[in-house]
PDB file of C-alpha atoms in Angstrom:
ATOM      1  CA  MET A 555       0.000   0.000   0.000  1.00 40.00           C
ATOM      2  CA  ARG A 556       1.308   3.426  -0.922  1.00 36.00           C
ATOM      3  CA  ALA A 557       1.803   5.981   1.863  1.00 38.00           C
ATOM      4  CA  ARG A 558       0.379   9.496   1.511  1.00 34.00           C
ATOM      5  CA  ILE A 559       2.434  12.611   2.221  1.00 34.00           C
ATOM      6  CA  ALA A 560       1.020  14.782   4.998  1.00 32.00           C
ATOM      7  CA  ALA A 561       0.481  18.436   4.133  1.00 32.00           C
ATOM      8  CA  LEU A 562       2.804  20.976   5.754  1.00 32.00           C
ATOM      9  CA  THR A 563       1.848  24.643   5.566  1.00 30.00           C
ATOM     10  CA  VAL A 564       3.748  27.675   6.899  1.00 31.00           C
ATOM     11  CA  VAL A 565       2.837  31.330   6.404  1.00 29.00           C
ATOM     12  CA  SER A 566       5.768  33.758   6.310  1.00 29.00           C
ATOM     13  CA  ALA A 567       5.524  37.444   5.353  1.00 31.00           C
ATOM     14  CA  GLY A 568       2.229  36.888   3.549  1.00 32.00           C
ATOM     15  CA  LEU A 569       3.574  33.971   1.456  1.00 31.00           C
ATOM     16  CA  THR A 570       2.110  30.514   1.982  1.00 32.00           C
ATOM     17  CA  LEU A 571       4.691  27.736   1.975  1.00 34.00           C
ATOM     18  CA  ALA A 572       3.332  24.229   1.475  1.00 35.00           C
ATOM     19  CA  MET A 573       4.318  20.651   0.721  1.00 31.00           C
ATOM     20  CA  ALA A 574       1.579  18.217  -0.245  1.00 32.00           C
ATOM     21  CA  GLY A 575       0.835  14.834  -1.811  1.00 31.00           C
ATOM     22  CA  PRO A 576      -0.271  14.091  -5.398  1.00 30.00           C
ATOM     23  CA  SER A 577      -2.080  16.746  -7.441  1.00 30.00           C
ATOM     24  CA  TRP A 578      -2.852  16.978 -11.133  1.00 29.00           C
ATOM     25  CA  ALA A 579      -3.731  20.174 -13.006  1.00 32.00           C
ATOM     26  CA  ALA A 580      -5.051  21.186 -16.406  1.00 30.00           C
ATOM     27  CA  PRO A 581      -2.357  22.385 -18.848  1.00 32.00           C
ATOM     28  CA  THR A 582      -1.830  26.017 -19.926  1.00 32.00           C
ATOM     29  CA  PRO A 583       0.355  27.963 -22.492  1.00 36.00           C
ATOM     30  CA  SER A 584       4.028  29.051 -22.560  1.00 36.00           C
ATOM     31  CA  ALA A 585       6.613  30.743 -24.809  1.00 34.00           C
ATOM     32  CA  VAL A 586      10.443  31.217 -25.055  1.00 33.00           C
ATOM     33  CA  SER A 587      12.830  28.622 -23.484  1.00 33.00           C
ATOM     34  CA  ALA A 588      16.274  28.549 -21.832  1.00 34.00           C
ATOM     35  CA  ALA A 589      17.975  25.846 -19.741  1.00 34.00           C
ATOM     36  CA  GLY A 590      19.074  25.984 -16.107  1.00 35.00           C
ATOM     37  CA  PRO A 591      18.857  24.117 -12.769  1.00 34.00           C
ATOM     38  CA  SER A 592      16.852  25.031  -9.655  1.00 34.00           C
ATOM     39  CA  ALA A 593      16.349  23.877  -6.067  1.00 31.00           C
ATOM     40  CA  THR A 594      14.304  25.645  -3.344  1.00 32.00           C
ATOM     41  CA  ALA A 595      11.491  25.329  -0.764  1.00 31.00           C
ATOM     42  CA  THR A 596       7.794  25.407  -1.622  1.00 29.00           C
ATOM     43  CA  ALA A 597       4.963  27.920  -2.107  1.00 34.00           C
ATOM     44  CA  THR A 598       1.561  27.732  -3.722  1.00 34.00           C
ATOM     45  CA  ALA A 599      -1.366  29.681  -5.157  1.00 36.00           C
ATOM     46  CA  SER A 600      -3.928  29.007  -7.854  1.00 38.00           C
ATOM     47  CA  ALA A 601      -5.066  30.593 -11.123  1.00 36.00           C
ATOM     48  CA  ALA A 602      -7.618  29.841 -13.813  1.00 41.00           C
ATOM     49  CA  PRO A 603      -6.132  27.601 -16.519  1.00 47.00           C
ATOM     50  CA  GLY A 604      -5.120  29.095 -19.860  1.00 44.00           C
ATOM     51  CA  ALA A 605      -5.515  27.643 -23.351  1.00 45.00           C
ATOM     52  CA  GLY A 606      -3.201  24.614 -23.119  1.00 60.00           C
ATOM     53  CA  CYS A 607       0.431  23.763 -22.476  1.00 70.00           C
ATOM     54  CA  PRO A 608       2.330  21.438 -24.739  1.00 73.00           C
ATOM     55  CA  ALA A 609       2.436  18.005 -23.071  1.00 67.00           C
ATOM     56  CA  LEU A 610       6.182  17.939 -22.476  1.00 86.00           C
ATOM     57  CA  VAL A 611       7.151  15.622 -19.627  1.00 93.00           C
ATOM     58  CA  ASN A 612       9.420  17.262 -17.006  1.00 95.00           C
ATOM     59  CA  ARG A 613       9.483  20.586 -18.918  1.00 95.00           C
ATOM     60  CA  PRO A 614       7.919  23.681 -17.365  1.00 95.00           C
ATOM     61  CA  CYS A 615       5.191  25.683 -19.039  1.00 94.00           C
ATOM     62  CA  ALA A 616       4.814  29.367 -17.995  1.00 95.00           C
ATOM     63  CA  TRP A 617       2.147  31.995 -18.627  1.00 94.00           C
ATOM     64  CA  GLN A 618       0.906  35.304 -17.260  1.00 92.00           C
ATOM     65  CA  GLU A 619      -2.600  36.521 -16.638  1.00 88.00           C
ATOM     66  CA  ARG A 620      -3.434  40.227 -16.466  1.00 86.00           C
ATOM     67  CA  ASN A 621      -6.537  41.912 -15.146  1.00 82.00           C
ATOM     68  CA  GLY A 622      -7.368  45.386 -13.888  1.00 80.00           C
ATOM     69  CA  SER A 623      -5.703  44.616 -10.543  1.00 81.00           C
ATOM     70  CA  GLY A 624      -2.325  43.383 -11.773  1.00 90.00           C
ATOM     71  CA  VAL A 625      -0.402  40.362 -13.066  1.00 92.00           C
ATOM     72  CA  LEU A 626      -0.362  36.745 -11.944  1.00 93.00           C
ATOM     73  CA  GLY A 627       2.427  34.376 -13.050  1.00 95.00           C
ATOM     74  CA  SER A 628       1.713  30.635 -13.308  1.00 95.00           C
ATOM     75  CA  ALA A 629       3.592  27.485 -14.261  1.00 96.00           C
ATOM     76  CA  LEU A 630       3.005  23.770 -14.764  1.00 95.00           C
ATOM     77  CA  VAL A 631       5.353  20.772 -14.902  1.00 95.00           C
ATOM     78  CA  THR A 632       3.916  17.462 -16.121  1.00 94.00           C
ATOM     79  CA  ALA A 633       5.546  14.572 -14.244  1.00 95.00           C
ATOM     80  CA  GLU A 634       6.739  11.403 -15.952  1.00 94.00           C
ATOM     81  CA  HIS A 635       4.664   9.378 -13.450  1.00 95.00           C
ATOM     82  CA  PRO A 636       2.513  10.125 -10.355  1.00 96.00           C
ATOM     83  CA  GLY A 637       5.224   8.900  -7.947  1.00 97.00           C
ATOM     84  CA  GLN A 638       7.836  11.381  -9.187  1.00 97.00           C
ATOM     85  CA  LEU A 639       8.807  14.129  -6.732  1.00 98.00           C
ATOM     86  CA  THR A 640       8.467  17.244  -8.916  1.00 97.00           C
ATOM     87  CA  LEU A 641       9.628  20.823  -8.340  1.00 97.00           C
ATOM     88  CA  VAL A 642       8.449  24.016 -10.056  1.00 97.00           C
ATOM     89  CA  ARG A 643       9.306  27.661  -9.335  1.00 98.00           C
ATOM     90  CA  VAL A 644       7.609  30.610 -11.064  1.00 97.00           C
ATOM     91  CA  ASP A 645       8.834  34.238 -11.004  1.00 98.00           C
ATOM     92  CA  VAL A 646       7.186  37.449 -12.197  1.00 96.00           C
ATOM     93  CA  LYS A 647       9.870  39.902 -13.372  1.00 96.00           C
ATOM     94  CA  VAL A 648       9.454  43.553 -14.359  1.00 94.00           C
ATOM     95  CA  GLN A 649      11.686  46.037 -16.131  1.00 92.00           C
ATOM     96  CA  ARG A 650      11.255  49.461 -14.517  1.00 88.00           C
ATOM     97  CA  ALA A 651      12.987  51.409 -17.314  1.00 89.00           C
ATOM     98  CA  TRP A 652      14.205  50.584 -20.817  1.00 87.00           C
ATOM     99  CA  GLY A 653      17.533  48.743 -20.585  1.00 89.00           C
ATOM    100  CA  SER A 654      17.391  48.329 -16.805  1.00 92.00           C
ATOM    101  CA  PRO A 655      17.772  44.860 -15.247  1.00 94.00           C
ATOM    102  CA  TRP A 656      14.741  42.605 -14.802  1.00 94.00           C
ATOM    103  CA  GLU A 657      13.592  42.603 -11.151  1.00 94.00           C
ATOM    104  CA  THR A 658      11.710  39.698  -9.574  1.00 96.00           C
ATOM    105  CA  VAL A 659       8.575  41.107  -7.909  1.00 95.00           C
ATOM    106  CA  ALA A 660       6.762  37.846  -7.072  1.00 96.00           C
ATOM    107  CA  SER A 661       7.834  34.229  -6.784  1.00 97.00           C
ATOM    108  CA  SER A 662       6.316  30.890  -5.738  1.00 97.00           C
ATOM    109  CA  THR A 663       7.748  27.390  -5.541  1.00 98.00           C
ATOM    110  CA  ARG A 664       6.034  24.044  -5.078  1.00 97.00           C
ATOM    111  CA  LEU A 665       7.401  20.568  -4.419  1.00 97.00           C
ATOM    112  CA  GLN A 666       5.056  17.574  -4.590  1.00 97.00           C
ATOM    113  CA  TYR A 667       4.541  14.136  -6.101  1.00 98.00           C
ATOM    114  CA  GLY A 668       3.202  13.991  -9.675  1.00 97.00           C
ATOM    115  CA  THR A 669       2.289  16.913 -11.911  1.00 95.00           C
ATOM    116  CA  VAL A 670       2.747  20.348 -10.278  1.00 95.00           C
ATOM    117  CA  ARG A 671       1.061  23.684 -10.892  1.00 94.00           C
ATOM    118  CA  VAL A 672       1.906  26.896  -9.034  1.00 96.00           C
ATOM    119  CA  SER A 673       0.983  30.584  -9.282  1.00 95.00           C
ATOM    120  CA  THR A 674       2.489  33.717  -7.768  1.00 96.00           C
ATOM    121  CA  PRO A 675       0.538  36.192  -5.722  1.00 94.00           C
ATOM    122  CA  GLN A 676      -0.981  38.896  -7.922  1.00 94.00           C
ATOM    123  CA  VAL A 677       1.222  41.987  -8.224  1.00 93.00           C
ATOM    124  CA  ASP A 678       0.855  45.492  -9.628  1.00 90.00           C
ATOM    125  CA  ALA A 679       3.290  45.826 -12.522  1.00 81.00           C
ATOM    126  CA  LEU A 680       4.210  48.902 -14.522  1.00 78.00           C
ATOM    127  CA  GLY A 681       6.229  48.354 -17.692  1.00 82.00           C
ATOM    128  CA  PRO A 682       7.088  45.083 -19.390  1.00 91.00           C
ATOM    129  CA  VAL A 683       6.497  41.812 -17.493  1.00 93.00           C
ATOM    130  CA  VAL A 684       8.136  38.404 -18.001  1.00 95.00           C
ATOM    131  CA  VAL A 685       7.115  35.175 -16.266  1.00 96.00           C
ATOM    132  CA  CYS A 686       9.843  32.529 -15.877  1.00 97.00           C
ATOM    133  CA  ALA A 687       9.417  28.967 -14.611  1.00 97.00           C
ATOM    134  CA  THR A 688      12.035  26.417 -13.602  1.00 97.00           C
ATOM    135  CA  GLY A 689      11.075  22.842 -12.916  1.00 97.00           C
ATOM    136  CA  GLY A 690      11.370  19.124 -13.393  1.00 97.00           C
ATOM    137  CA  PRO A 691      12.247  16.091 -11.260  1.00 98.00           C
ATOM    138  CA  ALA A 692      13.222  17.389  -7.798  1.00 97.00           C
ATOM    139  CA  LEU A 693      15.764  14.620  -7.205  1.00 96.00           C
ATOM    140  CA  ARG A 694      17.453  15.094 -10.609  1.00 96.00           C
ATOM    141  CA  PRO A 695      18.419  18.806 -10.953  1.00 96.00           C
ATOM    142  CA  ALA A 696      20.277  18.096 -14.217  1.00 96.00           C
ATOM    143  CA  LEU A 697      16.879  17.310 -15.825  1.00 95.00           C
ATOM    144  CA  GLN A 698      15.278  20.588 -14.679  1.00 97.00           C
ATOM    145  CA  SER A 699      14.920  23.428 -17.185  1.00 96.00           C
ATOM    146  CA  THR A 700      13.754  27.059 -17.337  1.00 96.00           C
ATOM    147  CA  ILE A 701      11.251  28.725 -19.667  1.00 95.00           C
ATOM    148  CA  CYS A 702      10.212  32.403 -19.898  1.00 95.00           C
ATOM    149  CA  THR A 703       7.317  34.157 -21.629  1.00 93.00           C
ATOM    150  CA  THR A 704       7.960  36.991 -24.045  1.00 91.00           C
ATOM    151  CA  PRO A 705       7.735  40.470 -22.432  1.00 90.00           C
ATOM    152  CA  HIS A 706       4.202  41.931 -22.269  1.00 82.00           C
TER     153      HIS A 706
END
């Protein structure tokens, strides 16, 4: 018989940190890609699904949703199998002035078994916004990759 992971939740400076058992989410869209490893704790939020991510196993999909109140960044990593410990981190980055560095204004990370979906808290954003996601198998950082949306 398979054991379930107990949920662990901590709230720190308005950010909910959580680790939970299996969860599966509907896919959503993404754009430009670059490679790179990641390893961190966990955080979670939820957003309405977009149009559809490509079904790429262990590759993150990132998207942004705008409304009158701000921007929400979301990401999804489809696990190879439900027993895989999967990690995904999503960052919302803004550029305050043309040519200035991109600043991370919101970030969330989630670690759980199976497919993982995570969203940042909604933020007010002036200027161009990019959403980047890093994810893949948590126990195999060499297989993790990063993807970013085009600036909006």
